[in-house]
mmCIF file with all atom_site columns, C-alpha atoms in Angstrom:
data_model
loop_
_atom_site.group_PDB
_atom_site.id
_atom_site.type_symbol
_atom_site.label_atom_id
_atom_site.label_alt_id
_atom_site.label_comp_id
_atom_site.label_asym_id
_atom_site.label_entity_id
_atom_site.label_seq_id
_atom_site.pdbx_PDB_ins_code
_atom_site.Cartn_x
_atom_site.Cartn_y
_atom_site.Cartn_z
_atom_site.occupancy
_atom_site.B_iso_or_equiv
_atom_site.pdbx_formal_charge
_atom_site.auth_seq_id
_atom_site.auth_comp_id
_atom_site.auth_asym_id
_atom_site.auth_atom_id
_atom_site.pdbx_PDB_model_num
ATOM 1   C CA . MET C 1 1   ? -15.483 -16.466 -2.702  1.00 44.00 ? 12  MET C CA 1
ATOM 2   C CA . PRO C 1 2   ? -11.924 -18.392 -3.593  1.00 49.00 ? 13  PRO C CA 1
ATOM 3   C CA . ASP C 1 3   ? -9.329  -17.623 -2.046  1.00 49.00 ? 14  ASP C CA 1
ATOM 4   C CA . GLU C 1 4   ? -6.384  -15.252 -3.343  1.00 52.00 ? 15  GLU C CA 1
ATOM 5   C CA . GLU C 1 5   ? -3.101  -15.895 -3.333  1.00 53.00 ? 16  GLU C CA 1
ATOM 6   C CA . VAL C 1 6   ? -0.822  -13.515 -1.735  1.00 48.00 ? 17  VAL C CA 1
ATOM 7   C CA . ASP C 1 7   ? 3.120   -12.858 -3.137  1.00 52.00 ? 18  ASP C CA 1
ATOM 8   C CA . PRO C 1 8   ? 4.442   -12.819 -0.383  1.00 45.00 ? 19  PRO C CA 1
ATOM 9   C CA . MET C 1 9   ? 6.427   -9.529  -1.646  1.00 48.00 ? 20  MET C CA 1
ATOM 10  C CA . ILE C 1 10  ? 3.684   -8.412  -1.737  1.00 50.00 ? 21  ILE C CA 1
ATOM 11  C CA . ALA C 1 11  ? 1.371   -8.493  0.735   1.00 48.00 ? 22  ALA C CA 1
ATOM 12  C CA . LEU C 1 12  ? 3.944   -9.112  3.965   1.00 46.00 ? 23  LEU C CA 1
ATOM 13  C CA . PRO C 1 13  ? 2.432   -7.724  7.805   1.00 47.00 ? 24  PRO C CA 1
ATOM 14  C CA . HIS C 1 14  ? 3.853   -4.745  8.183   1.00 46.00 ? 25  HIS C CA 1
ATOM 15  C CA . ALA C 1 15  ? 4.227   -4.559  12.341  1.00 44.00 ? 26  ALA C CA 1
ATOM 16  C CA . LEU C 1 16  ? 7.238   -1.959  12.629  1.00 48.00 ? 27  LEU C CA 1
ATOM 17  C CA . PRO C 1 17  ? 6.221   1.210   10.884  1.00 55.00 ? 28  PRO C CA 1
ATOM 18  C CA . THR C 1 18  ? 7.720   1.948   7.548   1.00 76.00 ? 29  THR C CA 1
ATOM 19  C CA . ALA C 1 19  ? 10.126  4.560   5.598   1.00 86.00 ? 30  ALA C CA 1
ATOM 20  C CA . LEU C 1 20  ? 7.483   4.586   2.797   1.00 94.00 ? 31  LEU C CA 1
ATOM 21  C CA . ARG C 1 21  ? 4.881   3.743   4.221   1.00 95.00 ? 32  ARG C CA 1
ATOM 22  C CA . LYS C 1 22  ? 2.184   5.952   2.280   1.00 96.00 ? 33  LYS C CA 1
ATOM 23  C CA . THR C 1 23  ? 3.301   4.740   -1.655  1.00 97.00 ? 34  THR C CA 1
ATOM 24  C CA . ARG C 1 24  ? 3.366   1.668   -0.200  1.00 96.00 ? 35  ARG C CA 1
ATOM 25  C CA . THR C 1 25  ? -1.368  1.657   0.314   1.00 96.00 ? 36  THR C CA 1
ATOM 26  C CA . ALA C 1 26  ? -0.803  3.310   -2.578  1.00 97.00 ? 37  ALA C CA 1
ATOM 27  C CA . ALA C 1 27  ? 1.042   0.070   -4.712  1.00 97.00 ? 38  ALA C CA 1
ATOM 28  C CA . GLU C 1 28  ? -0.899  -2.189  -2.916  1.00 96.00 ? 39  GLU C CA 1
ATOM 29  C CA . TYR C 1 29  ? -4.543  0.006   -3.376  1.00 97.00 ? 40  TYR C CA 1
ATOM 30  C CA . VAL C 1 30  ? -3.269  -0.207  -7.160  1.00 96.00 ? 41  VAL C CA 1
ATOM 31  C CA . HIS C 1 31  ? -1.963  -4.182  -7.574  1.00 96.00 ? 42  HIS C CA 1
ATOM 32  C CA . ARG C 1 32  ? -5.352  -4.580  -6.286  1.00 96.00 ? 43  ARG C CA 1
ATOM 33  C CA . HIS C 1 33  ? -7.997  -3.029  -7.645  1.00 95.00 ? 44  HIS C CA 1
ATOM 34  C CA . ALA C 1 34  ? -6.630  -1.523  -11.270 1.00 91.00 ? 45  ALA C CA 1
ATOM 35  C CA . ALA C 1 35  ? -8.365  -2.810  -14.580 1.00 86.00 ? 46  ALA C CA 1
ATOM 36  C CA . GLY C 1 36  ? -4.929  -3.194  -16.534 1.00 91.00 ? 47  GLY C CA 1
ATOM 37  C CA . PRO C 1 37  ? -3.011  -6.967  -15.629 1.00 95.00 ? 48  PRO C CA 1
ATOM 38  C CA . LEU C 1 38  ? 0.262   -4.225  -16.480 1.00 95.00 ? 49  LEU C CA 1
ATOM 39  C CA . ALA C 1 39  ? -1.168  -1.783  -14.212 1.00 95.00 ? 50  ALA C CA 1
ATOM 40  C CA . ARG C 1 40  ? -1.904  -4.432  -11.361 1.00 96.00 ? 51  ARG C CA 1
ATOM 41  C CA . GLU C 1 41  ? 2.402   -5.380  -12.435 1.00 97.00 ? 52  GLU C CA 1
ATOM 42  C CA . ARG C 1 42  ? 4.051   -2.358  -12.556 1.00 97.00 ? 53  ARG C CA 1
ATOM 43  C CA . ALA C 1 43  ? 2.425   -2.116  -8.801  1.00 97.00 ? 54  ALA C CA 1
ATOM 44  C CA . ALA C 1 44  ? 3.724   -4.857  -7.706  1.00 97.00 ? 55  ALA C CA 1
ATOM 45  C CA . GLU C 1 45  ? 7.453   -3.619  -9.207  1.00 98.00 ? 56  GLU C CA 1
ATOM 46  C CA . VAL C 1 46  ? 6.641   -0.747  -7.409  1.00 98.00 ? 57  VAL C CA 1
ATOM 47  C CA . LEU C 1 47  ? 6.570   -2.723  -4.507  1.00 97.00 ? 58  LEU C CA 1
ATOM 48  C CA . GLN C 1 48  ? 9.645   -4.463  -4.665  1.00 96.00 ? 59  GLN C CA 1
ATOM 49  C CA . ALA C 1 49  ? 11.500  -1.527  -4.842  1.00 96.00 ? 60  ALA C CA 1
ATOM 50  C CA . VAL C 1 50  ? 9.742   -0.236  -1.818  1.00 95.00 ? 61  VAL C CA 1
ATOM 51  C CA . ASN C 1 51  ? 11.273  -2.590  0.132   1.00 93.00 ? 62  ASN C CA 1
ATOM 52  C CA . ALA C 1 52  ? 14.731  -2.633  -1.171  1.00 92.00 ? 63  ALA C CA 1
ATOM 53  C CA . TYR C 1 53  ? 14.330  0.230   -0.734  1.00 91.00 ? 64  TYR C CA 1
ATOM 54  C CA . GLU C 1 54  ? 13.274  -0.091  2.884   1.00 89.00 ? 65  GLU C CA 1
ATOM 55  C CA . ALA C 1 55  ? 15.452  -2.770  3.451   1.00 88.00 ? 66  ALA C CA 1
ATOM 56  C CA . HIS C 1 56  ? 18.705  -0.216  2.942   1.00 81.00 ? 67  HIS C CA 1
ATOM 57  C CA . PRO C 1 57  ? 17.555  3.004   3.744   1.00 63.00 ? 68  PRO C CA 1
ATOM 58  C CA . SER C 1 58  ? 21.241  4.381   4.519   1.00 68.00 ? 69  SER C CA 1
ATOM 59  C CA . SER C 1 59  ? 23.158  2.185   2.704   1.00 66.00 ? 70  SER C CA 1
ATOM 60  C CA . ALA C 1 60  ? 25.307  3.668   0.012   1.00 68.00 ? 71  ALA C CA 1
ATOM 61  C CA . ALA C 1 61  ? 23.400  1.708   -2.476  1.00 72.00 ? 72  ALA C CA 1
ATOM 62  C CA . ALA C 1 62  ? 20.198  3.792   -1.937  1.00 82.00 ? 73  ALA C CA 1
ATOM 63  C CA . PRO C 1 63  ? 20.995  6.049   -4.178  1.00 86.00 ? 74  PRO C CA 1
ATOM 64  C CA . LEU C 1 64  ? 20.855  3.054   -6.904  1.00 88.00 ? 75  LEU C CA 1
ATOM 65  C CA . LEU C 1 65  ? 17.912  2.297   -4.627  1.00 91.00 ? 76  LEU C CA 1
ATOM 66  C CA . LEU C 1 66  ? 15.983  5.489   -4.523  1.00 92.00 ? 77  LEU C CA 1
ATOM 67  C CA . THR C 1 67  ? 16.641  5.564   -8.767  1.00 93.00 ? 78  THR C CA 1
ATOM 68  C CA . ASP C 1 68  ? 14.693  2.424   -8.698  1.00 95.00 ? 79  ASP C CA 1
ATOM 69  C CA . LEU C 1 69  ? 12.024  3.046   -7.058  1.00 96.00 ? 80  LEU C CA 1
ATOM 70  C CA . LEU C 1 70  ? 11.564  6.468   -9.167  1.00 97.00 ? 81  LEU C CA 1
ATOM 71  C CA . THR C 1 71  ? 11.459  4.150   -12.918 1.00 97.00 ? 82  THR C CA 1
ATOM 72  C CA . ALA C 1 72  ? 9.204   1.934   -11.222 1.00 98.00 ? 83  ALA C CA 1
ATOM 73  C CA . ILE C 1 73  ? 6.973   4.921   -10.606 1.00 98.00 ? 84  ILE C CA 1
ATOM 74  C CA . VAL C 1 74  ? 7.762   6.823   -13.699 1.00 98.00 ? 85  VAL C CA 1
ATOM 75  C CA . GLU C 1 75  ? 6.763   3.397   -15.199 1.00 98.00 ? 86  GLU C CA 1
ATOM 76  C CA . CYS C 1 76  ? 3.927   2.584   -12.911 1.00 97.00 ? 87  CYS C CA 1
ATOM 77  C CA . VAL C 1 77  ? 2.326   5.855   -13.545 1.00 97.00 ? 88  VAL C CA 1
ATOM 78  C CA . GLY C 1 78  ? 3.097   6.089   -17.339 1.00 96.00 ? 89  GLY C CA 1
ATOM 79  C CA . PRO C 1 79  ? 5.748   8.484   -18.944 1.00 97.00 ? 90  PRO C CA 1
ATOM 80  C CA . ALA C 1 80  ? 3.068   9.635   -21.471 1.00 97.00 ? 91  ALA C CA 1
ATOM 81  C CA . TRP C 1 81  ? -0.211  10.623  -18.497 1.00 97.00 ? 92  TRP C CA 1
ATOM 82  C CA . LEU C 1 82  ? 3.173   12.323  -16.175 1.00 97.00 ? 93  LEU C CA 1
ATOM 83  C CA . LYS C 1 83  ? 3.761   14.693  -19.015 1.00 97.00 ? 94  LYS C CA 1
ATOM 84  C CA . VAL C 1 84  ? 0.044   15.157  -19.528 1.00 97.00 ? 95  VAL C CA 1
ATOM 85  C CA . ASN C 1 85  ? -0.311  16.081  -16.216 1.00 97.00 ? 96  ASN C CA 1
ATOM 86  C CA . ALA C 1 86  ? 2.883   17.993  -15.752 1.00 96.00 ? 97  ALA C CA 1
ATOM 87  C CA . ASP C 1 87  ? 1.532   20.801  -14.311 1.00 97.00 ? 98  ASP C CA 1
ATOM 88  C CA . ASP C 1 88  ? 0.054   19.741  -11.203 1.00 97.00 ? 99  ASP C CA 1
ATOM 89  C CA . PRO C 1 89  ? 2.371   20.728  -8.369  1.00 97.00 ? 100 PRO C CA 1
ATOM 90  C CA . ASP C 1 90  ? 2.960   17.681  -7.345  1.00 97.00 ? 101 ASP C CA 1
ATOM 91  C CA . ILE C 1 91  ? 3.522   15.988  -10.728 1.00 97.00 ? 102 ILE C CA 1
ATOM 92  C CA . ALA C 1 92  ? 6.402   18.734  -10.823 1.00 97.00 ? 103 ALA C CA 1
ATOM 93  C CA . ARG C 1 93  ? 7.684   18.354  -7.690  1.00 96.00 ? 104 ARG C CA 1
ATOM 94  C CA . PHE C 1 94  ? 8.442   14.378  -8.740  1.00 97.00 ? 105 PHE C CA 1
ATOM 95  C CA . THR C 1 95  ? 9.322   15.585  -12.543 1.00 97.00 ? 106 THR C CA 1
ATOM 96  C CA . ALA C 1 96  ? 12.316  17.564  -10.372 1.00 95.00 ? 107 ALA C CA 1
ATOM 97  C CA . LEU C 1 97  ? 13.738  14.909  -8.188  1.00 95.00 ? 108 LEU C CA 1
ATOM 98  C CA . ILE C 1 98  ? 13.964  12.567  -11.028 1.00 95.00 ? 109 ILE C CA 1
ATOM 99  C CA . ASP C 1 99  ? 15.792  15.083  -11.982 1.00 93.00 ? 110 ASP C CA 1
ATOM 100 C CA . ARG C 1 100 ? 17.779  16.179  -9.057  1.00 91.00 ? 111 ARG C CA 1
ATOM 101 C CA . THR C 1 101 ? 18.915  12.006  -8.807  1.00 89.00 ? 112 THR C CA 1
ATOM 102 C CA . ARG C 1 102 ? 20.991  12.625  -11.578 1.00 86.00 ? 113 ARG C CA 1
ATOM 103 C CA . ASP C 1 103 ? 23.093  14.743  -10.170 1.00 84.00 ? 114 ASP C CA 1
ATOM 104 C CA . GLU C 1 104 ? 25.410  12.579  -8.330  1.00 76.00 ? 115 GLU C CA 1
ATOM 105 C CA . THR C 1 105 ? 26.226  15.656  -5.800  1.00 77.00 ? 116 THR C CA 1
ATOM 106 C CA . ALA C 1 106 ? 22.631  15.781  -4.542  1.00 77.00 ? 117 ALA C CA 1
ATOM 107 C CA . GLN C 1 107 ? 20.820  14.903  -0.893  1.00 80.00 ? 118 GLN C CA 1
ATOM 108 C CA . PRO C 1 108 ? 17.981  12.782  -1.163  1.00 78.00 ? 119 PRO C CA 1
ATOM 109 C CA . PRO C 1 109 ? 14.493  13.868  0.332   1.00 84.00 ? 120 PRO C CA 1
ATOM 110 C CA . ALA C 1 110 ? 13.587  12.996  3.147   1.00 88.00 ? 121 ALA C CA 1
ATOM 111 C CA . ASP C 1 111 ? 11.653  10.381  3.449   1.00 86.00 ? 122 ASP C CA 1
ATOM 112 C CA . VAL C 1 112 ? 8.216   11.466  5.850   1.00 91.00 ? 123 VAL C CA 1
ATOM 113 C CA . ASP C 1 113 ? 8.303   13.919  2.205   1.00 94.00 ? 124 ASP C CA 1
ATOM 114 C CA . LEU C 1 114 ? 9.188   11.263  -0.609  1.00 94.00 ? 125 LEU C CA 1
ATOM 115 C CA . ASP C 1 115 ? 6.587   8.573   0.914   1.00 95.00 ? 126 ASP C CA 1
ATOM 116 C CA . GLU C 1 116 ? 4.113   11.465  0.911   1.00 97.00 ? 127 GLU C CA 1
ATOM 117 C CA . LEU C 1 117 ? 5.002   13.244  -2.614  1.00 97.00 ? 128 LEU C CA 1
ATOM 118 C CA . LEU C 1 118 ? 5.327   9.250   -4.857  1.00 98.00 ? 129 LEU C CA 1
ATOM 119 C CA . ALA C 1 119 ? 2.070   7.981   -2.856  1.00 98.00 ? 130 ALA C CA 1
ATOM 120 C CA . ALA C 1 120 ? 0.545   11.703  -4.529  1.00 97.00 ? 131 ALA C CA 1
ATOM 121 C CA . VAL C 1 121 ? 1.296   10.773  -7.588  1.00 98.00 ? 132 VAL C CA 1
ATOM 122 C CA . LEU C 1 122 ? 0.003   7.196   -7.454  1.00 98.00 ? 133 LEU C CA 1
ATOM 123 C CA . TRP C 1 123 ? -3.010  8.525   -5.688  1.00 97.00 ? 134 TRP C CA 1
ATOM 124 C CA . ALA C 1 124 ? -3.302  10.761  -8.355  1.00 96.00 ? 135 ALA C CA 1
ATOM 125 C CA . ARG C 1 125 ? -3.072  8.160   -11.644 1.00 96.00 ? 136 ARG C CA 1
ATOM 126 C CA . HIS C 1 126 ? -4.720  5.071   -10.209 1.00 95.00 ? 137 HIS C CA 1
ATOM 127 C CA . GLY C 1 127 ? -6.856  6.062   -6.936  1.00 91.00 ? 138 GLY C CA 1
ATOM 128 C CA . PRO C 1 128 ? -10.088 6.525   -5.788  1.00 88.00 ? 139 PRO C CA 1
ATOM 129 C CA . GLY C 1 129 ? -11.883 8.378   -9.141  1.00 73.00 ? 140 GLY C CA 1
ATOM 130 C CA . GLY C 1 130 ? -9.463  7.697   -11.884 1.00 58.00 ? 141 GLY C CA 1
ATOM 131 C CA . ALA C 1 131 ? -7.598  9.977   -13.343 1.00 55.00 ? 142 ALA C CA 1
ATOM 132 C CA . ALA C 1 132 ? -6.755  11.288  -16.749 1.00 41.00 ? 143 ALA C CA 1
ATOM 133 C CA . GLU C 1 133 ? -5.294  8.883   -18.794 1.00 45.00 ? 144 GLU C CA 1
ATOM 134 C CA . PRO C 1 134 ? -2.875  10.282  -21.097 1.00 41.00 ? 145 PRO C CA 1
ATOM 135 C CA . ASN C 1 135 ? -4.721  11.157  -24.036 1.00 37.00 ? 146 ASN C CA 1
ATOM 136 C CA . GLY C 1 136 ? -6.177  13.520  -21.461 1.00 37.00 ? 147 GLY C CA 1
ATOM 137 C CA . SER C 1 137 ? -9.919  11.853  -21.796 1.00 36.00 ? 148 SER C CA 1
ATOM 138 C CA . ALA C 1 138 ? -10.943 10.583  -18.475 1.00 37.00 ? 149 ALA C CA 1
ATOM 139 C CA . ALA C 1 139 ? -10.296 7.195   -17.182 1.00 42.00 ? 150 ALA C CA 1
ATOM 140 C CA . PRO C 1 140 ? -12.787 4.525   -17.944 1.00 38.00 ? 151 PRO C CA 1
ATOM 141 C CA . GLY C 1 141 ? -15.835 4.697   -15.563 1.00 34.00 ? 152 GLY C CA 1
ATOM 142 C CA . THR C 1 142 ? -14.835 7.287   -13.802 1.00 33.00 ? 153 THR C CA 1
ATOM 143 C CA . ALA C 1 143 ? -16.566 10.103  -15.989 1.00 29.00 ? 154 ALA C CA 1
#
């Protein structure tokens, strides 16, 4: 099997624990295993947003970085997919978090809670076993 080129922004070795370890793992999975190039590209964008968020978690830029991270997750899973799956408790919490971040006085969630939620959304959409496509049908190869 030929050696794959590794994007240094994506595949950094992490000797230290990261705040968004589960989210990073889910996004790396999507980046490596998604069937389409757009999903892989969007997963790379999630990884870049995770890198930025983790680099400055307590800075004044944290609210903007959180917004960027949430936007990257939305783009990776797809807004239509979020709407179709709005009754899922994790998706509902994710959507509520997006709404809450629009309030400048709202406190961001703890990193551990954020990590669990973002990873759950990514796994629900792109994890092994597939997920519903925006039209409600099974993802290709999962029926």
